[in-house]
């Protein structure tokens, strides 16, 4: 028996307004005046002077704005890496991702691909990365994915949607500033928050669970309930609690795994480009069989916040389309094993998956 | 406003039997065959072949057995450091502490003092350490202190009992193997576990608390209650939950502080050599005024486990003795400020402290 030697984010700042400490954090990490910091920033902030004016640019540092409208892709990572290599005099001092899960995952992947040969798709899987990534910092502006603590960066490649899971993936530094969560669209807030909630349900009901992961999952779940089921928190309290829920929810996966909702939503995402948060919600809504209590509570929260999920997104799909989604989904073996145990293949058949997808 | 950039333990293994992975963990960290690993091990394990035979010794590696009967001292650190320097060909590859809070704190302090000039007492305080410590690993064999995650190593020096609080203090690696908790003396199990419980009460009731620390404190407190108030856990479950309680309780101090019990027990410890765990219990037992709910629950747990605390330990002390304890205690300003707010000096007077000590 061998247990994972889990890499934790070695530095974290938590506090409202802590984004203003970025310069102080980055300065000692600058390798030379020719080795810039590259800020990957969600392009919704392009017009937001309040955030962008506080990004501490010096020497050849630059901001690359990236749209988070679509899920991050392996060729997108390759293209950003190529641009960075062509436009910098030396290997960058660091990559700073500012945004939601998409931007954080891109920052992690880019920092890995700057020191590892080949293409991002070559590293989709478990422990395929050979060289340490360059210094990378994660600054979430929306909470729930756990991307700020996880050892994966989930990318859609030509053949699969799968994470680059490695000890070099986690951020070297995270800044948790709840001020940055202001102004998030309500639907997006709910979908991303539910990503955390669904992590917890999948982790806590999984066969991989141990006392380490359970303790993180329990607190994350309890924080999710405070945020999404109670109406007695101030906006700041709710933001900070959701930020911590995302953090602990991500840690809960350390010795555990996600489960049925994630495995199925990867299929939707690969075929239809469905974003991760909403995709998880669409799937989870139909998983009473696997997570009866979790789905019941999810429906309560959805109701309470007046969220209407898209219906019939699989209505016009062909058999070939369903097969594609099913292939992508069934390929995520650790997720199924965590959810259903070693004999998962006897429980979840292709026809069962198809029937579930047809409901969505 | 500036927030602490908190250093987290960057690597953690959790799992029953994970101690057997030590060789795999340490091998890549060996700097040369002349740079040994030094294992600081609680001398209660001297006769325990099951543990000591599994310590992976190679080249010039060696075990130094240390008694944990007394609290760790600055001159003890200096003496171990001197022995190591005199007996090794090169600076060690790493220091591995195996034991309770005393051994973990010694390992942290020794690893710091191998790269920093002067004596350990020079570094008692906040952020006085200049150079990174050598690689150091913490392996708890008793749970509660949170020493495995904290950024302090609490030492008794010639003038004060105070931690070396620094970003270089936390371990580079922690191994959490609940098998190692077997055979702990019941009183010691309770006192050390209560150190965690008291951390939580002090942190959660403190003025420094933020959402980060609260989330860790809440889960640690809830785990303590499971372990010490319920009788429905298997021994393994109870051990693993206490291990995680200690971990999260330690993290809860990240942006918070301990409070009245710790501030007062440092006085007992300095003057009378009272060990930290039992000292906290002796003090906390009389702190209804500050932590009414917390003390009530503490008394329930004490009752449930049939623990009889020593009485009258201050009965024969002189006025000078009380003054010494009061000086040591009042010097811990951040603890008092956390407990009682900015105006703490108006609330806790020397005569009040003396009256409290007299009850113990």
Short mmCIF file of C-alpha atoms in Angstrom, two decimals, chain A residues 1-18 21 24-25 167-168 173-174 176 210-212 214-216 218-219 223 226 240-241 244 247-248 255, chain B residues 1-18 21 24-25 167-168 173-174 176 210-212 214-216 218-219 223 226 240-241 244 247-248 255:
data_model
loop_
_atom_site.label_atom_id
_atom_site.label_comp_id
_atom_site.label_asym_id
_atom_site.label_seq_id
_atom_site.Cartn_x
_atom_site.Cartn_y
_atom_site.Cartn_z
CA UNK A 1 0.00 0.00 0.00
CA UNK A 2 1.39 3.37 -0.98
CA UNK A 3 -0.21 6.72 -0.18
CA UNK A 4 0.02 9.85 -2.28
CA UNK A 5 2.51 12.43 -1.05
CA UNK A 6 0.13 15.29 -1.64
CA UNK A 7 1.52 18.67 -2.73
CA UNK A 8 -0.15 21.59 -0.97
CA UNK A 9 -0.03 25.21 -2.09
CA UNK A 10 2.98 26.40 -0.07
CA UNK A 11 1.89 30.04 0.31
CA UNK A 12 -1.52 31.59 0.71
CA UNK A 13 -2.68 35.10 1.53
CA UNK A 14 -6.27 35.50 2.65
CA UNK A 15 -7.81 38.90 3.17
CA UNK A 16 -10.01 41.55 1.68
CA UNK A 17 -7.82 43.83 -0.39
CA UNK A 18 -4.86 41.44 -0.33
CA UNK A 21 0.05 43.00 -1.91
CA UNK A 24 5.34 42.68 -2.58
CA UNK A 25 4.72 38.98 -3.27
CA UNK A 167 2.84 17.24 -8.43
CA UNK A 168 4.03 20.23 -10.47
CA UNK A 173 1.18 30.97 -4.34
CA UNK A 174 -2.52 31.74 -4.00
CA UNK A 176 -7.62 34.87 -1.74
CA UNK A 210 -10.29 8.68 3.98
CA UNK A 211 -10.28 10.78 7.17
CA UNK A 212 -8.07 13.44 5.57
CA UNK A 214 -13.47 13.66 4.71
CA UNK A 215 -12.46 16.41 7.10
CA UNK A 216 -11.99 18.85 4.22
CA UNK A 218 -17.23 18.07 5.64
CA UNK A 219 -16.20 21.66 6.20
CA UNK A 223 -19.83 26.16 4.19
CA UNK A 226 -24.32 28.25 4.88
CA UNK A 240 -15.51 34.70 2.05
CA UNK A 241 -17.25 31.51 3.09
CA UNK A 244 -13.07 28.89 1.77
CA UNK A 247 -10.48 25.87 -1.06
CA UNK A 248 -11.47 23.02 1.25
CA UNK A 255 -7.07 11.47 -1.44
CA UNK B 1 -3.70 46.77 5.74
CA UNK B 2 -1.34 43.93 5.05
CA UNK B 3 -2.21 40.25 5.38
CA UNK B 4 0.18 37.49 6.29
CA UNK B 5 1.42 35.40 3.36
CA UNK B 6 0.98 32.17 5.24
CA UNK B 7 3.42 29.30 4.59
CA UNK B 8 1.70 25.92 4.38
CA UNK B 9 3.40 22.55 4.66
CA UNK B 10 4.08 21.84 0.98
CA UNK B 11 3.92 18.04 1.17
CA UNK B 12 1.79 15.75 3.27
CA UNK B 13 1.21 11.99 3.24
CA UNK B 14 -1.80 10.72 5.12
CA UNK B 15 -2.40 7.02 5.59
CA UNK B 16 -2.12 4.11 7.95
CA UNK B 17 1.31 2.59 7.46
CA UNK B 18 2.61 5.56 5.45
CA UNK B 21 7.25 5.29 2.71
CA UNK B 24 11.03 6.82 -0.73
CA UNK B 25 10.32 10.35 0.55
CA UNK B 167 8.18 31.54 7.53
CA UNK B 168 11.10 29.10 7.69
CA UNK B 173 7.11 17.45 4.68
CA UNK B 174 4.69 15.85 7.13
CA UNK B 176 0.48 11.46 9.10
CA UNK B 210 -11.26 35.70 9.91
CA UNK B 211 -13.14 33.35 7.57
CA UNK B 212 -9.97 31.41 6.73
CA UNK B 214 -12.70 30.11 11.29
CA UNK B 215 -13.23 27.42 8.68
CA UNK B 216 -10.25 25.44 9.99
CA UNK B 218 -14.80 24.90 13.03
CA UNK B 219 -13.76 21.59 11.52
CA UNK B 223 -13.58 16.62 15.10
CA UNK B 226 -16.48 13.54 17.76
CA UNK B 240 -7.38 9.51 12.46
CA UNK B 241 -9.95 12.12 13.38
CA UNK B 244 -6.90 15.71 11.41
CA UNK B 247 -3.83 19.50 11.67
CA UNK B 248 -6.80 21.82 11.16
CA UNK B 255 -4.58 34.28 10.84
#
